[in-house]
PDB file of C-alpha atoms in Angstrom:
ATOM      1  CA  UNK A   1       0.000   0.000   0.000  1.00 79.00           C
ATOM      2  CA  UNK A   2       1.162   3.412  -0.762  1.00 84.00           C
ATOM      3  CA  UNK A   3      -0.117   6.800   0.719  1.00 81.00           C
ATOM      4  CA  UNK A   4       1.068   9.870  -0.585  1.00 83.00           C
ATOM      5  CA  UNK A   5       1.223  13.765  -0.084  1.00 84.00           C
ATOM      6  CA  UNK A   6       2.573  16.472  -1.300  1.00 87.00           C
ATOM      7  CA  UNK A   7       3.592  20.284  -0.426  1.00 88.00           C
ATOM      8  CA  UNK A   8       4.767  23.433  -2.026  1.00 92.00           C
ATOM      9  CA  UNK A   9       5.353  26.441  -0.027  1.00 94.00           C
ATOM     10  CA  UNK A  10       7.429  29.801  -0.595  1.00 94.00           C
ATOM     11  CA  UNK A  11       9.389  31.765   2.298  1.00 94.00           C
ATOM     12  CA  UNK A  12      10.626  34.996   1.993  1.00 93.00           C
ATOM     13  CA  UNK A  13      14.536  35.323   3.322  1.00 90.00           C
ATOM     14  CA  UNK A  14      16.262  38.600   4.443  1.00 88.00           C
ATOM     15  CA  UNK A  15      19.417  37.754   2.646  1.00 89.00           C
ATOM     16  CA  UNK A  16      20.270  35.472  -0.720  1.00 90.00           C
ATOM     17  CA  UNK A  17      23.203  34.042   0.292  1.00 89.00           C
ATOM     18  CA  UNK A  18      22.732  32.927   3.604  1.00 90.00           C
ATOM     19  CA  UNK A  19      19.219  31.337   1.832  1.00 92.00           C
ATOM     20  CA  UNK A  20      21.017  29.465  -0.775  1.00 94.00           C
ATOM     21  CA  UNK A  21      23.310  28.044   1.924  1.00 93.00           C
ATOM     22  CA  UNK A  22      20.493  27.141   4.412  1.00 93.00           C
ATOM     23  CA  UNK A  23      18.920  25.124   0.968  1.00 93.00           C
ATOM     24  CA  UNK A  24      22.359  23.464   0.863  1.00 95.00           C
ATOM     25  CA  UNK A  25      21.949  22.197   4.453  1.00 94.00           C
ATOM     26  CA  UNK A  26      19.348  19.827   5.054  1.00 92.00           C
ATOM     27  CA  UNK A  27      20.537  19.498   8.859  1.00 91.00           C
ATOM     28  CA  UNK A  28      19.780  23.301   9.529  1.00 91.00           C
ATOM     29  CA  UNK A  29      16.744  23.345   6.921  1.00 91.00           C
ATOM     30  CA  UNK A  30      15.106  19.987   8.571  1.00 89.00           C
ATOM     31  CA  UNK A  31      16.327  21.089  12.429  1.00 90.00           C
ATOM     32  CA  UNK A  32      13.194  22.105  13.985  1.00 90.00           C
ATOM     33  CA  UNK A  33      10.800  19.397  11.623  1.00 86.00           C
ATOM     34  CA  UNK A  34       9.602  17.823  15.252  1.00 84.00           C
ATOM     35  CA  UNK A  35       7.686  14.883  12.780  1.00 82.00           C
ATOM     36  CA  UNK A  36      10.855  13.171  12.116  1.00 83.00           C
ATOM     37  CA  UNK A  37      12.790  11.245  14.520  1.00 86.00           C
ATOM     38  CA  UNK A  38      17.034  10.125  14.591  1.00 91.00           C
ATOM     39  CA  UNK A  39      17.440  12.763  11.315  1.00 91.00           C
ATOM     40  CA  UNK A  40      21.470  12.430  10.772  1.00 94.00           C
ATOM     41  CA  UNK A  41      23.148  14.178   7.469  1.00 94.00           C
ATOM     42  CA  UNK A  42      25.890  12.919   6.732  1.00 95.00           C
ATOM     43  CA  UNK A  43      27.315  14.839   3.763  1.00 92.00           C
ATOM     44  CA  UNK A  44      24.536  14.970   1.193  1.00 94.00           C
ATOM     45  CA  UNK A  45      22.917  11.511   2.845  1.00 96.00           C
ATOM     46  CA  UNK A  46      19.908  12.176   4.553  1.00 96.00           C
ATOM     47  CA  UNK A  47      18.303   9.557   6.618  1.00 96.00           C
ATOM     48  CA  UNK A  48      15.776   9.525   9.496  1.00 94.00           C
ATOM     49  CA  UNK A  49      12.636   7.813  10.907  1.00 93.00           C
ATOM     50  CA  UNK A  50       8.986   8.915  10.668  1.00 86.00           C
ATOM     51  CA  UNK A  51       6.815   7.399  13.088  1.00 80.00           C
ATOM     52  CA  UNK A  52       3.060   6.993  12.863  1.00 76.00           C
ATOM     53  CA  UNK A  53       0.054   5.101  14.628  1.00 73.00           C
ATOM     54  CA  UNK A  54      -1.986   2.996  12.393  1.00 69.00           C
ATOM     55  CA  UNK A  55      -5.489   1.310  13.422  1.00 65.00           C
ATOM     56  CA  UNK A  56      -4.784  -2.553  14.543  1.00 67.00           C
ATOM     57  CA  UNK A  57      -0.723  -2.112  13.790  1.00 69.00           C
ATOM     58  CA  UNK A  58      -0.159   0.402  16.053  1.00 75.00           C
ATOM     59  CA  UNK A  59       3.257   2.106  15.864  1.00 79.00           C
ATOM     60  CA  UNK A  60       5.137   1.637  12.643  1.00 81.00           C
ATOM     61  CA  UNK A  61       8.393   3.247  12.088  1.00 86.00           C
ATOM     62  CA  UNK A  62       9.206   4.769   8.418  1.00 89.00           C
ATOM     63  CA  UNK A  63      12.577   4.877   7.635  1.00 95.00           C
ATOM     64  CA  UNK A  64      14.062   7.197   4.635  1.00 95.00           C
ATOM     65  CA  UNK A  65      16.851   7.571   2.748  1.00 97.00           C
ATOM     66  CA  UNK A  66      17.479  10.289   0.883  1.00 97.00           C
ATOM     67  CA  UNK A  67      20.547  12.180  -1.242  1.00 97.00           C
ATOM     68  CA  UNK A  68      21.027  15.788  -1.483  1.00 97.00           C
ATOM     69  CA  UNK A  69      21.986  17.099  -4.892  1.00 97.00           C
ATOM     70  CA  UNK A  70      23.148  20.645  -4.394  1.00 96.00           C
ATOM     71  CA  UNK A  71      23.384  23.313  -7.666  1.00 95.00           C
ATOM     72  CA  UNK A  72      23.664  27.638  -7.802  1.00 94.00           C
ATOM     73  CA  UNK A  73      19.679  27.348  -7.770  1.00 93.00           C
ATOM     74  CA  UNK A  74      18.930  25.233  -4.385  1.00 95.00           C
ATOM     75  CA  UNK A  75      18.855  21.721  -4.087  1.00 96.00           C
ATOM     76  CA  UNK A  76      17.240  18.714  -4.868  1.00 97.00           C
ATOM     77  CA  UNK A  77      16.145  15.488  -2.483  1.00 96.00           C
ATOM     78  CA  UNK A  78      16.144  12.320  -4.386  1.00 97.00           C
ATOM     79  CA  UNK A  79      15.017   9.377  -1.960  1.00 97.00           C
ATOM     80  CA  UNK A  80      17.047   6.172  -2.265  1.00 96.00           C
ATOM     81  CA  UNK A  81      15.626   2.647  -1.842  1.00 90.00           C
ATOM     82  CA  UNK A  82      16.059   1.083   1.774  1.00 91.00           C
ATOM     83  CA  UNK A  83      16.300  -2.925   1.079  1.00 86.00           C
ATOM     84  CA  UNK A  84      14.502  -5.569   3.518  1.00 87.00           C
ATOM     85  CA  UNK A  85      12.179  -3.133   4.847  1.00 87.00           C
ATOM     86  CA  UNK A  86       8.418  -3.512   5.372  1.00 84.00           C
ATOM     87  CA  UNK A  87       7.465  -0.199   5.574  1.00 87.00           C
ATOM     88  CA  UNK A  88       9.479   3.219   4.724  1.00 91.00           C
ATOM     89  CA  UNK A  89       9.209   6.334   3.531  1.00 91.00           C
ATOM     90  CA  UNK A  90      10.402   7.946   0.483  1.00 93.00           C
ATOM     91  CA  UNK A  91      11.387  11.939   0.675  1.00 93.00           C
ATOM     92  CA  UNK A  92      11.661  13.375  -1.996  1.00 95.00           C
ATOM     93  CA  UNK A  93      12.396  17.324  -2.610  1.00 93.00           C
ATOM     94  CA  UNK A  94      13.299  20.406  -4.222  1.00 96.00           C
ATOM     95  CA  UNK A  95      14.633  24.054  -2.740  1.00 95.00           C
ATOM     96  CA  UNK A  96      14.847  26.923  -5.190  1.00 96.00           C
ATOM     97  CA  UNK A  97      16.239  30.470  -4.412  1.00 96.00           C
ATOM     98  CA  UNK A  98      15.002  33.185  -6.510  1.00 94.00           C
ATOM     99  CA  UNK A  99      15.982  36.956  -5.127  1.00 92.00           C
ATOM    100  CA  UNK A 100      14.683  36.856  -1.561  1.00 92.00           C
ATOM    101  CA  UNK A 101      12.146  33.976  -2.274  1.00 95.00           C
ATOM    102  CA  UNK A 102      12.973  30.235  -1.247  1.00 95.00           C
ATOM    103  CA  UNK A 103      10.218  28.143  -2.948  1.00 96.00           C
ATOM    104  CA  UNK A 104      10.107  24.610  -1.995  1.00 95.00           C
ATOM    105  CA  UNK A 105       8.341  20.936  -3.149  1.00 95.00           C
ATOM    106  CA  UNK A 106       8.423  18.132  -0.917  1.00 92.00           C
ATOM    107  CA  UNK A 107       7.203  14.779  -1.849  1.00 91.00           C
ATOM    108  CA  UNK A 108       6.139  11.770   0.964  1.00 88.00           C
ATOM    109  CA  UNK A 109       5.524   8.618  -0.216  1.00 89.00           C
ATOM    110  CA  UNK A 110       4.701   5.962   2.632  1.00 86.00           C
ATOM    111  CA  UNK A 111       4.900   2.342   1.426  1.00 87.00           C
ATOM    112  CA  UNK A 112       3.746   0.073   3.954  1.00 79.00           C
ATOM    113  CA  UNK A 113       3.576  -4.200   3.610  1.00 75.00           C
ATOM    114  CA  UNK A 114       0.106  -5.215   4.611  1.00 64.00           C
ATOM    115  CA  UNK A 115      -1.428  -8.584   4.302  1.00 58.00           C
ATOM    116  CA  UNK A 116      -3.646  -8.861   1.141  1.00 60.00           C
ATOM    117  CA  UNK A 117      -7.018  -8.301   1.454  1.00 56.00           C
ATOM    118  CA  UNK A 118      -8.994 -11.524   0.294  1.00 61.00           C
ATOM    119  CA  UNK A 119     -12.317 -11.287   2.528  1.00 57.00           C
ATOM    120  CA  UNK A 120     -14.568  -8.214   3.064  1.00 54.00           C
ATOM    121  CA  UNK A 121     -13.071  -7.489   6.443  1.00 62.00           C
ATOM    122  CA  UNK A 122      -9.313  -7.795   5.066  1.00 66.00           C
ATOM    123  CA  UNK A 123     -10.965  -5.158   2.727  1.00 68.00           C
ATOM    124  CA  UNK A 124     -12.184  -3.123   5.038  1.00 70.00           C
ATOM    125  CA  UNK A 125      -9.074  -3.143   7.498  1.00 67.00           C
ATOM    126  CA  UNK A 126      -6.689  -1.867   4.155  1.00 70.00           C
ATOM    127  CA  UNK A 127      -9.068   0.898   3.597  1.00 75.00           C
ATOM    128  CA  UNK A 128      -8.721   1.778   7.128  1.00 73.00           C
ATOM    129  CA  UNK A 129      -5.225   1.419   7.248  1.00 70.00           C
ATOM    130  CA  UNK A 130      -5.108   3.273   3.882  1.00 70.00           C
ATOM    131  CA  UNK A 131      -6.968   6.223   5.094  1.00 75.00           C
ATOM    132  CA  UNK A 132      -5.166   6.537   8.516  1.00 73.00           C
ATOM    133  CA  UNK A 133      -1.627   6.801   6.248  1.00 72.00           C
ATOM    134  CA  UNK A 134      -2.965   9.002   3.775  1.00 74.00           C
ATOM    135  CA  UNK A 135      -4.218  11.290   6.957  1.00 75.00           C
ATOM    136  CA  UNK A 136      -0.701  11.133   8.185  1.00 73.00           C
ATOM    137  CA  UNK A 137       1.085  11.756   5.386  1.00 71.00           C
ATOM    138  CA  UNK A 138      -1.405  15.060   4.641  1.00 74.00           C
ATOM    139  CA  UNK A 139      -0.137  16.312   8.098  1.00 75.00           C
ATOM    140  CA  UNK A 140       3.044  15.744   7.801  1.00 74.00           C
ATOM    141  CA  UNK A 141       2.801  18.160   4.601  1.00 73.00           C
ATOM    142  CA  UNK A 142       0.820  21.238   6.984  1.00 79.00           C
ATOM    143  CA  UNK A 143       3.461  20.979   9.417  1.00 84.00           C
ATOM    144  CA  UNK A 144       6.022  21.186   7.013  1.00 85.00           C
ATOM    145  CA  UNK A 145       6.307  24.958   5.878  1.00 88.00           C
ATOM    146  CA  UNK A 146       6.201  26.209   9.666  1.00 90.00           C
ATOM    147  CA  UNK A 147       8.779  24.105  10.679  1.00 90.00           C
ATOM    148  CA  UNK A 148      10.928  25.316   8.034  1.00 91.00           C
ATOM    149  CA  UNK A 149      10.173  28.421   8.166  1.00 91.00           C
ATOM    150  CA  UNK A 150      10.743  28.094  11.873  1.00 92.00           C
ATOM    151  CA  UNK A 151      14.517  26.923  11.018  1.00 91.00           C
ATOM    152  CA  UNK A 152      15.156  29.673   8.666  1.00 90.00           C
ATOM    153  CA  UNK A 153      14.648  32.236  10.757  1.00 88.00           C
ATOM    154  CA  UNK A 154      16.137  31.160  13.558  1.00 85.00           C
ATOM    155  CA  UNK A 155      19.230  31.521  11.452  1.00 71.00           C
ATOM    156  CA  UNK A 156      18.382  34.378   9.104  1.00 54.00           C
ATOM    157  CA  UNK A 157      20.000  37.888   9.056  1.00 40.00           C
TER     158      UNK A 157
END
């Protein structure tokens, strides 16, 4: 099953430089994003953990992967496949600077392993399950821009 969202926001930033180097650092960008949990950079690799609560599974941990590709425009998030997984998360991105204005696309794509739904209540539990993840992944999007926005200023002069 896959559940996904999307979100495009602009932010305005006081000064061009210091914006094209906060798109060119996902660990300041991404440092006040409270949704994600153990986010290490490691160069351009970007990994970390989204966890969510899904009816009759409970907690399920989402792991990404993801590679920063940097260029004089912003940056763009490619996810990279995570092998032997059952569920995870693919984030995918782009960060554009133009003058003062940062404009941004984000990309979540849960994939999660359920059992196949032969009977009417298997049925019913993957729509369930289905609608829970695609209600996740649609918050995850609104909390997005504010938490980035958040970051941004914390460090913009």
């Amino acid at each position: 099953m896959i559940a996904e969202s999307r979100e495009t926001f602009s932010l305005n930033a006081a000064n061009p430089e210091t914006a094209l180097a906060f798109l060119h650092d996902p660990a300041r960008a991404l440092s006040k994003v409270r949704f994600l949990r153990e986010l290490h950079v490691s160069g351009p690799e970007v990994r970390g953990v989204l966890t969510v609560t899904l009816p009759m599974l409970g907690e399920v941990t989402l792991p990404f992967f993801s590679v920063l590709e940097t260029n004089p425009q912003g940056a763009v998030l490619r996810p990279q496949p995570l092998d032997g997984e059952r569920a995870w998360l693919e984030v995918a991105g782009e960060g554009t600077l133009s003058g003062h204005q940062l404009t941004y696309l984000f990309v979540f794509r849960a994939h999660l392993d359920t059992p196949t739904a032969e009977k009417w209540g298997s049925a019913a539990f993957e729509k369930m399950v289905q609608a829970a993840a695609t209600r996740t992944m649609a918050r995850v999007s609104r909390e997005l821009p504010q938490a980035v926005a958040a970051a941004l200023a914390a460090g913009d002069g």
